[in-house]
Each structure stands twice: as C-alpha cells, then as structure tokens.
PDB file of C-alpha atoms in Angstrom:
ATOM      1  CA  MET A   1     -21.320  -0.960  26.280  1.00 64.00           C
ATOM      2  CA  SER A   2     -22.994   1.755  24.247  1.00 88.00           C
ATOM      3  CA  LEU A   3     -21.723   2.087  20.702  1.00 96.00           C
ATOM      4  CA  PRO A   4     -19.391   5.020  20.004  1.00 97.00           C
ATOM      5  CA  ALA A   5     -20.137   7.739  17.478  1.00 98.00           C
ATOM      6  CA  ASP A   6     -19.564   6.868  13.823  1.00 98.00           C
ATOM      7  CA  LEU A   7     -17.233   9.645  12.735  1.00 98.00           C
ATOM      8  CA  HIS A   8     -16.595   8.524   9.160  1.00 98.00           C
ATOM      9  CA  THR A   9     -19.551   7.939   6.847  1.00 98.00           C
ATOM     10  CA  HIS A  10     -20.539   8.966   3.326  1.00 98.00           C
ATOM     11  CA  SER A  11     -23.828  10.015   1.793  1.00 98.00           C
ATOM     12  CA  GLU A  12     -25.126  10.799  -1.676  1.00 98.00           C
ATOM     13  CA  PHE A  13     -22.737  13.775  -1.675  1.00 98.00           C
ATOM     14  CA  SER A  14     -19.695  11.513  -1.988  1.00 98.00           C
ATOM     15  CA  TRP A  15     -18.921  11.110  -5.676  1.00 98.00           C
ATOM     16  CA  ASP A  16     -17.944   7.434  -5.440  1.00 97.00           C
ATOM     17  CA  THR A  17     -21.255   5.978  -4.284  1.00 97.00           C
ATOM     18  CA  ARG A  18     -24.720   5.463  -5.698  1.00 95.00           C
ATOM     19  CA  THR A  19     -26.069   3.986  -2.469  1.00 97.00           C
ATOM     20  CA  GLY A  20     -25.362   6.893  -0.121  1.00 98.00           C
ATOM     21  CA  ASP A  21     -28.401   8.294   1.680  1.00 98.00           C
ATOM     22  CA  MET A  22     -27.932  10.912   4.390  1.00 99.00           C
ATOM     23  CA  GLU A  23     -31.449  10.657   5.791  1.00 98.00           C
ATOM     24  CA  GLY A  24     -31.315   6.873   5.709  1.00 98.00           C
ATOM     25  CA  SER A  25     -27.977   6.848   7.526  1.00 98.00           C
ATOM     26  CA  CYS A  26     -29.353   9.171  10.202  1.00 98.00           C
ATOM     27  CA  ALA A  27     -32.346   6.891  10.661  1.00 98.00           C
ATOM     28  CA  ARG A  28     -29.999   3.927  11.033  1.00 98.00           C
ATOM     29  CA  ALA A  29     -27.880   5.805  13.575  1.00 98.00           C
ATOM     30  CA  VAL A  30     -30.989   6.573  15.649  1.00 98.00           C
ATOM     31  CA  GLU A  31     -32.100   2.948  15.400  1.00 98.00           C
ATOM     32  CA  LEU A  32     -28.715   1.812  16.739  1.00 98.00           C
ATOM     33  CA  GLY A  33     -28.675   4.404  19.511  1.00 97.00           C
ATOM     34  CA  LEU A  34     -25.544   6.167  18.278  1.00 98.00           C
ATOM     35  CA  PRO A  35     -24.744   9.439  20.010  1.00 97.00           C
ATOM     36  CA  ALA A  36     -23.556  11.060  16.791  1.00 98.00           C
ATOM     37  CA  ILE A  37     -22.759  10.555  13.132  1.00 98.00           C
ATOM     38  CA  ALA A  38     -20.366  12.499  10.933  1.00 98.00           C
ATOM     39  CA  PHE A  39     -20.790  12.777   7.179  1.00 98.00           C
ATOM     40  CA  THR A  40     -17.205  13.067   5.934  1.00 98.00           C
ATOM     41  CA  GLU A  41     -17.763  13.355   2.216  1.00 98.00           C
ATOM     42  CA  HIS A  42     -15.004  12.565  -0.253  1.00 98.00           C
ATOM     43  CA  THR A  43     -13.084  15.562  -1.531  1.00 97.00           C
ATOM     44  CA  ASP A  44     -10.528  14.402  -4.072  1.00 98.00           C
ATOM     45  CA  PHE A  45      -8.603  16.884  -6.193  1.00 98.00           C
ATOM     46  CA  VAL A  46      -6.565  14.235  -7.977  1.00 97.00           C
ATOM     47  CA  SER A  47      -6.771  13.032 -11.564  1.00 98.00           C
ATOM     48  CA  TRP A  48      -5.955   9.342 -11.425  1.00 98.00           C
ATOM     49  CA  THR A  49      -4.290   7.592 -14.326  1.00 98.00           C
ATOM     50  CA  VAL A  50      -6.344   4.431 -14.718  1.00 97.00           C
ATOM     51  CA  GLU A  51      -7.046   1.526 -17.006  1.00 89.00           C
ATOM     52  CA  ALA A  52     -10.569   2.037 -18.270  1.00 89.00           C
ATOM     53  CA  ASP A  53     -11.507  -1.643 -18.075  1.00 90.00           C
ATOM     54  CA  ARG A  54     -10.712  -1.651 -14.350  1.00 90.00           C
ATOM     55  CA  VAL A  55     -12.889   1.349 -13.474  1.00 95.00           C
ATOM     56  CA  PRO A  56     -16.161   0.446 -11.687  1.00 94.00           C
ATOM     57  CA  GLU A  57     -19.212   1.246 -13.767  1.00 94.00           C
ATOM     58  CA  ARG A  58     -20.511   3.706 -11.163  1.00 95.00           C
ATOM     59  CA  TRP A  59     -17.337   5.795 -11.619  1.00 97.00           C
ATOM     60  CA  THR A  60     -17.349   5.947 -15.416  1.00 96.00           C
ATOM     61  CA  PRO A  61     -19.317   9.231 -15.537  1.00 96.00           C
ATOM     62  CA  HIS A  62     -16.260  10.851 -13.966  1.00 97.00           C
ATOM     63  CA  MET A  63     -13.775   9.749 -16.629  1.00 97.00           C
ATOM     64  CA  ALA A  64     -12.155  12.888 -18.026  1.00 97.00           C
ATOM     65  CA  ASP A  65     -10.783  10.918 -20.973  1.00 97.00           C
ATOM     66  CA  ALA A  66      -9.861   7.339 -21.801  1.00 96.00           C
ATOM     67  CA  THR A  67      -7.158   7.108 -19.132  1.00 97.00           C
ATOM     68  CA  HIS A  68      -8.003   9.651 -16.414  1.00 98.00           C
ATOM     69  CA  LEU A  69     -10.545   9.511 -13.600  1.00 98.00           C
ATOM     70  CA  ALA A  70     -11.275  13.008 -12.255  1.00 98.00           C
ATOM     71  CA  PRO A  71     -13.680  13.165  -9.295  1.00 98.00           C
ATOM     72  CA  PRO A  72     -16.111  16.103  -9.307  1.00 98.00           C
ATOM     73  CA  PRO A  73     -15.974  18.797  -6.616  1.00 97.00           C
ATOM     74  CA  LEU A  74     -18.079  18.506  -3.493  1.00 98.00           C
ATOM     75  CA  ASP A  75     -21.442  20.290  -3.727  1.00 98.00           C
ATOM     76  CA  VAL A  76     -20.860  22.209  -0.504  1.00 98.00           C
ATOM     77  CA  ASP A  77     -24.116  24.192  -0.600  1.00 98.00           C
ATOM     78  CA  GLY A  78     -26.254  21.153  -1.352  1.00 98.00           C
ATOM     79  CA  TYR A  79     -24.446  19.158   1.332  1.00 98.00           C
ATOM     80  CA  LEU A  80     -24.960  21.801   4.033  1.00 98.00           C
ATOM     81  CA  ALA A  81     -28.645  22.153   3.098  1.00 98.00           C
ATOM     82  CA  ALA A  82     -29.085  18.388   3.480  1.00 98.00           C
ATOM     83  CA  ILE A  83     -27.342  18.510   6.875  1.00 98.00           C
ATOM     84  CA  ASP A  84     -29.793  21.189   8.018  1.00 98.00           C
ATOM     85  CA  ARG A  85     -32.766  19.100   6.884  1.00 98.00           C
ATOM     86  CA  CYS A  86     -31.495  16.044   8.725  1.00 98.00           C
ATOM     87  CA  ARG A  87     -30.801  18.016  11.893  1.00 98.00           C
ATOM     88  CA  ALA A  88     -34.382  19.245  11.836  1.00 98.00           C
ATOM     89  CA  LYS A  89     -35.734  15.736  11.217  1.00 98.00           C
ATOM     90  CA  TYR A  90     -33.514  13.939  13.774  1.00 98.00           C
ATOM     91  CA  PRO A  91     -33.044  16.408  16.667  1.00 98.00           C
ATOM     92  CA  GLU A  92     -32.081  13.574  19.047  1.00 97.00           C
ATOM     93  CA  LEU A  93     -28.982  12.760  16.957  1.00 98.00           C
ATOM     94  CA  ARG A  94     -25.873  14.912  16.843  1.00 98.00           C
ATOM     95  CA  ILE A  95     -25.105  15.280  13.126  1.00 98.00           C
ATOM     96  CA  ILE A  96     -21.571  16.445  12.413  1.00 98.00           C
ATOM     97  CA  THR A  97     -20.359  18.101   9.224  1.00 98.00           C
ATOM     98  CA  GLY A  98     -17.119  16.909   7.736  1.00 98.00           C
ATOM     99  CA  VAL A  99     -14.925  16.087   4.787  1.00 98.00           C
ATOM    100  CA  GLU A 100     -12.424  13.387   3.920  1.00 98.00           C
ATOM    101  CA  LEU A 101      -9.472  15.047   2.238  1.00 98.00           C
ATOM    102  CA  GLY A 102      -7.756  12.680  -0.172  1.00 98.00           C
ATOM    103  CA  GLU A 103      -4.026  13.233  -0.780  1.00 98.00           C
ATOM    104  CA  PRO A 104      -4.261  16.796   0.623  1.00 98.00           C
ATOM    105  CA  HIS A 105      -0.491  17.286   0.649  1.00 98.00           C
ATOM    106  CA  TRP A 106      -0.466  17.092  -3.145  1.00 98.00           C
ATOM    107  CA  PHE A 107      -3.223  19.715  -3.401  1.00 98.00           C
ATOM    108  CA  ALA A 108      -2.679  21.976  -0.406  1.00 97.00           C
ATOM    109  CA  GLY A 109      -4.103  25.064  -2.113  1.00 98.00           C
ATOM    110  CA  PRO A 110      -7.425  23.563  -3.234  1.00 97.00           C
ATOM    111  CA  ALA A 111      -7.758  21.729   0.085  1.00 98.00           C
ATOM    112  CA  ALA A 112      -7.290  24.938   2.056  1.00 97.00           C
ATOM    113  CA  ALA A 113      -9.770  26.751  -0.184  1.00 97.00           C
ATOM    114  CA  LEU A 114     -12.396  24.079   0.446  1.00 97.00           C
ATOM    115  CA  LEU A 115     -11.917  24.234   4.214  1.00 97.00           C
ATOM    116  CA  ALA A 116     -12.323  28.008   4.079  1.00 96.00           C
ATOM    117  CA  ARG A 117     -15.729  27.699   2.412  1.00 94.00           C
ATOM    118  CA  ALA A 118     -17.575  26.195   5.360  1.00 94.00           C
ATOM    119  CA  PRO A 119     -17.023  25.464   9.059  1.00 92.00           C
ATOM    120  CA  PHE A 120     -16.526  21.721   8.690  1.00 97.00           C
ATOM    121  CA  GLU A 121     -16.540  20.233  12.179  1.00 98.00           C
ATOM    122  CA  ARG A 122     -14.583  17.108  11.345  1.00 98.00           C
ATOM    123  CA  VAL A 123     -11.753  16.897   8.816  1.00 98.00           C
ATOM    124  CA  ILE A 124     -10.097  13.545   8.249  1.00 98.00           C
ATOM    125  CA  GLY A 125      -7.113  12.800   6.034  1.00 98.00           C
ATOM    126  CA  SER A 126      -6.734   9.840   3.740  1.00 98.00           C
ATOM    127  CA  LEU A 127      -4.483   8.367   1.099  1.00 98.00           C
ATOM    128  CA  HIS A 128      -5.808   6.214  -1.741  1.00 98.00           C
ATOM    129  CA  SER A 129      -2.920   6.597  -4.152  1.00 97.00           C
ATOM    130  CA  VAL A 130       0.752   6.366  -4.883  1.00 98.00           C
ATOM    131  CA  ARG A 131       2.602   8.692  -7.221  1.00 97.00           C
ATOM    132  CA  VAL A 132       4.749   6.831  -9.751  1.00 95.00           C
ATOM    133  CA  ASP A 133       6.860   8.582 -12.402  1.00 94.00           C
ATOM    134  CA  GLY A 134       4.668  11.648 -12.121  1.00 94.00           C
ATOM    135  CA  LEU A 135       1.424   9.688 -12.432  1.00 97.00           C
ATOM    136  CA  ASP A 136      -1.146   9.425  -9.660  1.00 98.00           C
ATOM    137  CA  ARG A 137      -2.305   5.828  -9.401  1.00 98.00           C
ATOM    138  CA  LEU A 138      -4.924   4.191  -7.205  1.00 97.00           C
ATOM    139  CA  VAL A 139      -3.269   1.606  -4.992  1.00 97.00           C
ATOM    140  CA  GLU A 140      -5.560  -1.129  -6.245  1.00 95.00           C
ATOM    141  CA  ASP A 141      -4.498  -0.434  -9.839  1.00 96.00           C
ATOM    142  CA  GLU A 142      -0.815  -0.330  -8.976  1.00 96.00           C
ATOM    143  CA  TYR A 143      -0.965  -3.923  -7.718  1.00 97.00           C
ATOM    144  CA  ALA A 144      -1.391  -4.991 -11.341  1.00 94.00           C
ATOM    145  CA  THR A 145       2.025  -3.634 -12.262  1.00 94.00           C
ATOM    146  CA  ARG A 146       4.292  -4.124  -9.236  1.00 96.00           C
ATOM    147  CA  PRO A 147       4.830  -6.531  -6.331  1.00 97.00           C
ATOM    148  CA  VAL A 148       2.358  -6.072  -3.488  1.00 97.00           C
ATOM    149  CA  ARG A 149       4.982  -5.537  -0.804  1.00 97.00           C
ATOM    150  CA  GLU A 150       6.646  -2.834  -2.880  1.00 97.00           C
ATOM    151  CA  VAL A 151       3.353  -0.993  -3.361  1.00 98.00           C
ATOM    152  CA  LEU A 152       2.529  -1.250   0.337  1.00 98.00           C
ATOM    153  CA  ARG A 153       5.960   0.068   1.274  1.00 98.00           C
ATOM    154  CA  ASP A 154       5.451   3.070  -1.006  1.00 98.00           C
ATOM    155  CA  TYR A 155       1.962   3.639   0.400  1.00 98.00           C
ATOM    156  CA  PHE A 156       3.118   3.801   4.018  1.00 98.00           C
ATOM    157  CA  ALA A 157       6.039   6.063   3.076  1.00 98.00           C
ATOM    158  CA  GLU A 158       3.649   8.407   1.244  1.00 98.00           C
ATOM    159  CA  THR A 159       1.404   8.469   4.301  1.00 98.00           C
ATOM    160  CA  VAL A 160       4.308   9.760   6.364  1.00 98.00           C
ATOM    161  CA  ARG A 161       4.943  12.473   3.765  1.00 98.00           C
ATOM    162  CA  MET A 162       1.268  13.445   3.870  1.00 98.00           C
ATOM    163  CA  LEU A 163       1.333  13.767   7.655  1.00 98.00           C
ATOM    164  CA  GLU A 164       4.493  15.852   7.567  1.00 98.00           C
ATOM    165  CA  ALA A 165       3.330  18.152   4.774  1.00 98.00           C
ATOM    166  CA  PHE A 166      -0.331  18.860   5.580  1.00 97.00           C
ATOM    167  CA  GLY A 167      -1.600  19.672   9.049  1.00 96.00           C
ATOM    168  CA  ASP A 168      -5.234  20.630   8.562  1.00 97.00           C
ATOM    169  CA  PHE A 169      -6.918  17.370   9.520  1.00 98.00           C
ATOM    170  CA  SER A 170      -7.463  15.843  12.933  1.00 97.00           C
ATOM    171  CA  THR A 171      -7.553  12.140  12.197  1.00 98.00           C
ATOM    172  CA  LEU A 172      -5.794   9.692   9.905  1.00 98.00           C
ATOM    173  CA  THR A 173      -8.358   7.384   8.400  1.00 98.00           C
ATOM    174  CA  HIS A 174      -8.105   3.802   7.115  1.00 98.00           C
ATOM    175  CA  LEU A 175      -4.354   3.275   7.294  1.00 98.00           C
ATOM    176  CA  ASP A 176      -5.177  -0.244   6.098  1.00 97.00           C
ATOM    177  CA  TYR A 177      -6.896   1.028   2.922  1.00 98.00           C
ATOM    178  CA  PRO A 178      -4.478  -0.751   0.544  1.00 98.00           C
ATOM    179  CA  VAL A 179      -4.982  -4.046   2.355  1.00 97.00           C
ATOM    180  CA  ARG A 180      -8.610  -4.099   1.216  1.00 96.00           C
ATOM    181  CA  TYR A 181      -7.475  -4.609  -2.365  1.00 96.00           C
ATOM    182  CA  VAL A 182      -4.496  -6.952  -2.217  1.00 97.00           C
ATOM    183  CA  PRO A 183      -4.726  -9.579  -4.956  1.00 96.00           C
ATOM    184  CA  ALA A 184      -6.471 -12.854  -4.208  1.00 95.00           C
ATOM    185  CA  GLY A 185      -4.096 -15.311  -2.607  1.00 94.00           C
ATOM    186  CA  TYR A 186      -1.855 -12.685  -1.038  1.00 95.00           C
ATOM    187  CA  VAL A 187      -1.747 -13.031   2.745  1.00 95.00           C
ATOM    188  CA  PHE A 188      -1.194  -9.713   4.471  1.00 96.00           C
ATOM    189  CA  ARG A 189       0.686  -9.789   7.763  1.00 96.00           C
ATOM    190  CA  ILE A 190       1.097  -6.439   9.465  1.00 97.00           C
ATOM    191  CA  GLU A 191       4.302  -7.699  11.054  1.00 97.00           C
ATOM    192  CA  ASP A 192       5.882  -7.894   7.586  1.00 97.00           C
ATOM    193  CA  HIS A 193       5.567  -4.094   7.425  1.00 97.00           C
ATOM    194  CA  GLU A 194       6.376  -3.299  11.034  1.00 98.00           C
ATOM    195  CA  ASP A 195       9.038  -0.675  10.392  1.00 98.00           C
ATOM    196  CA  GLU A 196       6.930   1.230   7.857  1.00 98.00           C
ATOM    197  CA  VAL A 197       3.730   1.126   9.927  1.00 98.00           C
ATOM    198  CA  ARG A 198       5.479   2.091  13.135  1.00 98.00           C
ATOM    199  CA  GLN A 199       6.988   5.097  11.353  1.00 98.00           C
ATOM    200  CA  VAL A 200       3.512   6.241  10.333  1.00 98.00           C
ATOM    201  CA  LEU A 201       2.254   5.841  13.895  1.00 98.00           C
ATOM    202  CA  LYS A 202       5.264   7.599  15.396  1.00 98.00           C
ATOM    203  CA  THR A 203       4.764  10.560  13.058  1.00 98.00           C
ATOM    204  CA  LEU A 204       1.029  10.713  13.752  1.00 98.00           C
ATOM    205  CA  ALA A 205       1.470  10.493  17.524  1.00 98.00           C
ATOM    206  CA  GLY A 206       4.050  13.268  17.471  1.00 98.00           C
ATOM    207  CA  GLN A 207       1.464  15.563  15.905  1.00 97.00           C
ATOM    208  CA  SER A 208      -1.238  14.879  18.542  1.00 93.00           C
ATOM    209  CA  ARG A 209      -3.668  13.586  15.937  1.00 97.00           C
ATOM    210  CA  ALA A 210      -5.995  10.626  16.273  1.00 98.00           C
ATOM    211  CA  LEU A 211      -5.849   7.240  14.586  1.00 98.00           C
ATOM    212  CA  GLU A 212      -9.106   5.941  13.184  1.00 98.00           C
ATOM    213  CA  VAL A 213     -10.295   2.439  13.975  1.00 98.00           C
ATOM    214  CA  ASN A 214     -11.867   1.684  10.615  1.00 98.00           C
ATOM    215  CA  THR A 215     -14.246  -1.277  10.520  1.00 98.00           C
ATOM    216  CA  ARG A 216     -14.429  -1.885   6.765  1.00 96.00           C
ATOM    217  CA  ARG A 217     -12.165  -4.923   7.205  1.00 93.00           C
ATOM    218  CA  THR A 218     -11.041  -7.207  10.021  1.00 88.00           C
ATOM    219  CA  LEU A 219      -9.455  -5.200  12.798  1.00 89.00           C
ATOM    220  CA  GLU A 220      -5.728  -5.492  13.512  1.00 91.00           C
ATOM    221  CA  PRO A 221      -5.194  -5.691  17.301  1.00 96.00           C
ATOM    222  CA  THR A 222      -1.472  -5.263  16.675  1.00 97.00           C
ATOM    223  CA  LEU A 223      -2.090  -1.867  15.095  1.00 97.00           C
ATOM    224  CA  LEU A 224      -3.677  -0.485  18.262  1.00 97.00           C
ATOM    225  CA  ARG A 225      -0.911  -1.948  20.395  1.00 97.00           C
ATOM    226  CA  TRP A 226       1.724  -0.277  18.210  1.00 98.00           C
ATOM    227  CA  TRP A 227      -0.279   2.947  18.298  1.00 98.00           C
ATOM    228  CA  ARG A 228      -0.247   2.963  22.078  1.00 98.00           C
ATOM    229  CA  GLU A 229       3.463   2.113  22.140  1.00 98.00           C
ATOM    230  CA  ALA A 230       4.127   5.038  19.790  1.00 98.00           C
ATOM    231  CA  GLY A 231       2.493   7.376  22.286  1.00 98.00           C
ATOM    232  CA  GLY A 232      -0.794   7.675  20.421  1.00 98.00           C
ATOM    233  CA  ALA A 233      -3.267   9.451  22.676  1.00 98.00           C
ATOM    234  CA  ALA A 234      -6.595   9.109  20.856  1.00 98.00           C
ATOM    235  CA  VAL A 235      -8.658   6.935  18.540  1.00 98.00           C
ATOM    236  CA  SER A 236     -11.894   7.480  16.690  1.00 98.00           C
ATOM    237  CA  PHE A 237     -14.272   5.002  15.090  1.00 98.00           C
ATOM    238  CA  GLY A 238     -15.365   4.992  11.473  1.00 98.00           C
ATOM    239  CA  SER A 239     -17.447   2.536   9.500  1.00 98.00           C
ATOM    240  CA  ASP A 240     -16.611   4.231   6.182  1.00 98.00           C
ATOM    241  CA  ALA A 241     -20.224   3.429   5.334  1.00 98.00           C
ATOM    242  CA  HIS A 242     -21.366   4.278   1.827  1.00 98.00           C
ATOM    243  CA  ARG A 243     -24.930   3.088   2.499  1.00 98.00           C
ATOM    244  CA  PRO A 244     -27.221   3.264   5.540  1.00 98.00           C
ATOM    245  CA  ASP A 245     -27.124  -0.388   6.559  1.00 98.00           C
ATOM    246  CA  ALA A 246     -23.329  -0.221   6.966  1.00 98.00           C
ATOM    247  CA  VAL A 247     -23.401   2.585   9.557  1.00 98.00           C
ATOM    248  CA  ALA A 248     -21.522   1.517  12.718  1.00 98.00           C
ATOM    249  CA  ALA A 249     -20.947  -1.983  11.326  1.00 98.00           C
ATOM    250  CA  GLY A 250     -18.565  -3.877  13.606  1.00 97.00           C
ATOM    251  CA  PHE A 251     -18.539  -1.168  16.249  1.00 97.00           C
ATOM    252  CA  ALA A 252     -19.178  -3.430  19.236  1.00 97.00           C
ATOM    253  CA  GLY A 253     -16.019  -5.383  18.516  1.00 96.00           C
ATOM    254  CA  ALA A 254     -14.060  -2.249  17.667  1.00 97.00           C
ATOM    255  CA  ALA A 255     -15.022  -0.566  20.934  1.00 97.00           C
ATOM    256  CA  ALA A 256     -14.112  -3.676  22.919  1.00 96.00           C
ATOM    257  CA  LEU A 257     -10.732  -3.840  21.186  1.00 97.00           C
ATOM    258  CA  ALA A 258     -10.038  -0.161  21.857  1.00 97.00           C
ATOM    259  CA  GLU A 259     -10.969  -0.577  25.501  1.00 97.00           C
ATOM    260  CA  ALA A 260      -8.710  -3.622  25.824  1.00 96.00           C
ATOM    261  CA  SER A 261      -5.928  -1.541  24.243  1.00 96.00           C
ATOM    262  CA  GLY A 262      -6.208   1.101  26.949  1.00 97.00           C
ATOM    263  CA  PHE A 263      -8.541   3.678  25.407  1.00 97.00           C
ATOM    264  CA  ARG A 264     -11.762   4.975  26.943  1.00 97.00           C
ATOM    265  CA  PRO A 265     -14.574   7.331  25.936  1.00 96.00           C
ATOM    266  CA  GLY A 266     -13.889  11.049  26.040  1.00 95.00           C
ATOM    267  CA  ARG A 267     -15.810  13.690  27.938  1.00 94.00           C
ATOM    268  CA  HIS A 268     -18.637  13.752  25.411  1.00 94.00           C
ATOM    269  CA  PRO A 269     -20.011  10.676  23.622  1.00 91.00           C
ATOM    270  CA  TYR A 270     -19.017  12.130  20.242  1.00 93.00           C
ATOM    271  CA  ASP A 271     -15.418  12.836  21.293  1.00 96.00           C
ATOM    272  CA  HIS A 272     -12.376  10.779  20.408  1.00 97.00           C
ATOM    273  CA  TRP A 273     -11.571   7.987  22.816  1.00 98.00           C
ATOM    274  CA  ILE A 274      -8.466   8.774  24.854  1.00 98.00           C
ATOM    275  CA  ARG A 275      -5.853   6.969  26.905  1.00 95.00           C
TER     276      ARG A 275
END
C-alpha cells in the first residue's frame, strides 16, 4: 500500500520548534514517495499562564513575563514565500498550505482575520489547553495541580465546545493530545473516558468534518471504531512532524488500521480517506 499524504506537519514557521525545516521535510516526503505534504503551522492567539521552571528552553524567548507564555504571530508572508520556493524545487510533490488553529473558539476574531489574509488550503483545529478560573493553562501543566481524569474530562468537554462554537476548520487534529503528557505511571485507557470521547466524535460527525489519525503516539483502534459508529465519514493522516525525519512516521500502520476500520483513499491521493 502506498503511504497516504501527510496533512499535518510543521516547519521553521511554527513558533514551537527549532528543528523545523520546510525544504528538508519536502525532501523527506519525496524520498518516501508521499503524494502530498501539508505545512499546517501553529497559530496560537492564547497567552498561557505557566510555571516558568516547566517551560521548555526553546520556548523561553516567547515568555511575555514571568508567568505568561505568548506565542508570536505566524509570519504569513515569509511562510508563503517559502512554500513557493519549495514548490519550484520539488515540482513532483503536491505542497499544501495550511494552518493549525489552536483554541480558535476563544479567539474567533483573530482566527478569522488570519484566514482572510491568505488562501490557506488546509485548516485544522486543535486544543492544547483548558480554561480554569479565567486562566488558560496547557494541559500538561494542569496535571500538576489536579487529578488526571478530571483534566481529561475537562479537555474533552472543551473540545466539544470548540467544535460547536467555531466552524472554520475541516479536521480535528490530535484528539489524544493530552494523553501524550499524562504523568509517569498513569495508565490511560480510552474506555475510561468513553462517554466524553464519544460525545466529541458524535459532535464532529454531525458537522461533516474529518477526524485526524495522528501518529505521534500509539494508535487507538477503539477510537476509529467509535468514529465509524458515530457516523464519521472521513479521516486524514498527520504525523505532527516538527522535523524532517518524523514526516509520515508510522503511516504504514495507520493506513492499515484505517483500512481495517472501513476507510479507503479518496478520489485524489491527497484527499481525506472516506467510508
């Protein structure tokens, strides 16, 4: 089976990485024989309340003060110029423009303004945070203050609110984002959160959006089964790569799982897979 398109990657234009490399990721995609790659750069309008000693060193330049992490805006002009250069250098690869909107329902105005600036071909929606007592907190930081199951419950509930409140993205990415950061020793079982996860999937399916199969962590076959049972009609594949060597990582297994779950390639090799 040919590998599907990687529709969620990041380059040097995503504020959170020092290893992003658009040209290098394109070269890797060509090496792997991918039909397409999308550069969905982070666009976060939030100011996170953080504990400075927990902030990764690569993020410290973006500290607004001792307790707030404020990501910089996307350099849209520089990004589009880099896309044009890569399209000229790799004409055999379909290179797709895109953005990953973080918490867009909290910042609907700025998100809409960004989307109006350029014809982004792929817009994906994500949630990295929970809002507690008026403070925006990264999920991974919130684990230090509250029980894991409580934080996860709030995360899935906030995801539903995001889906209901903001419609300008086609795909929900990394629903399992908070699972990446559960404290050592905590065993995550998706079945322990069945009601919350199924509610997310039901809401997403009712809006005719796609669910991303994100390969940053071990895939959850149960998630795709629940997605199909909810009436979900489409999936996409995203490595969430922040460096070239991670492009399409785990895609062979992800494609096999999607196929076994009843999904198949769309009309074009860069389309969502459909039922």
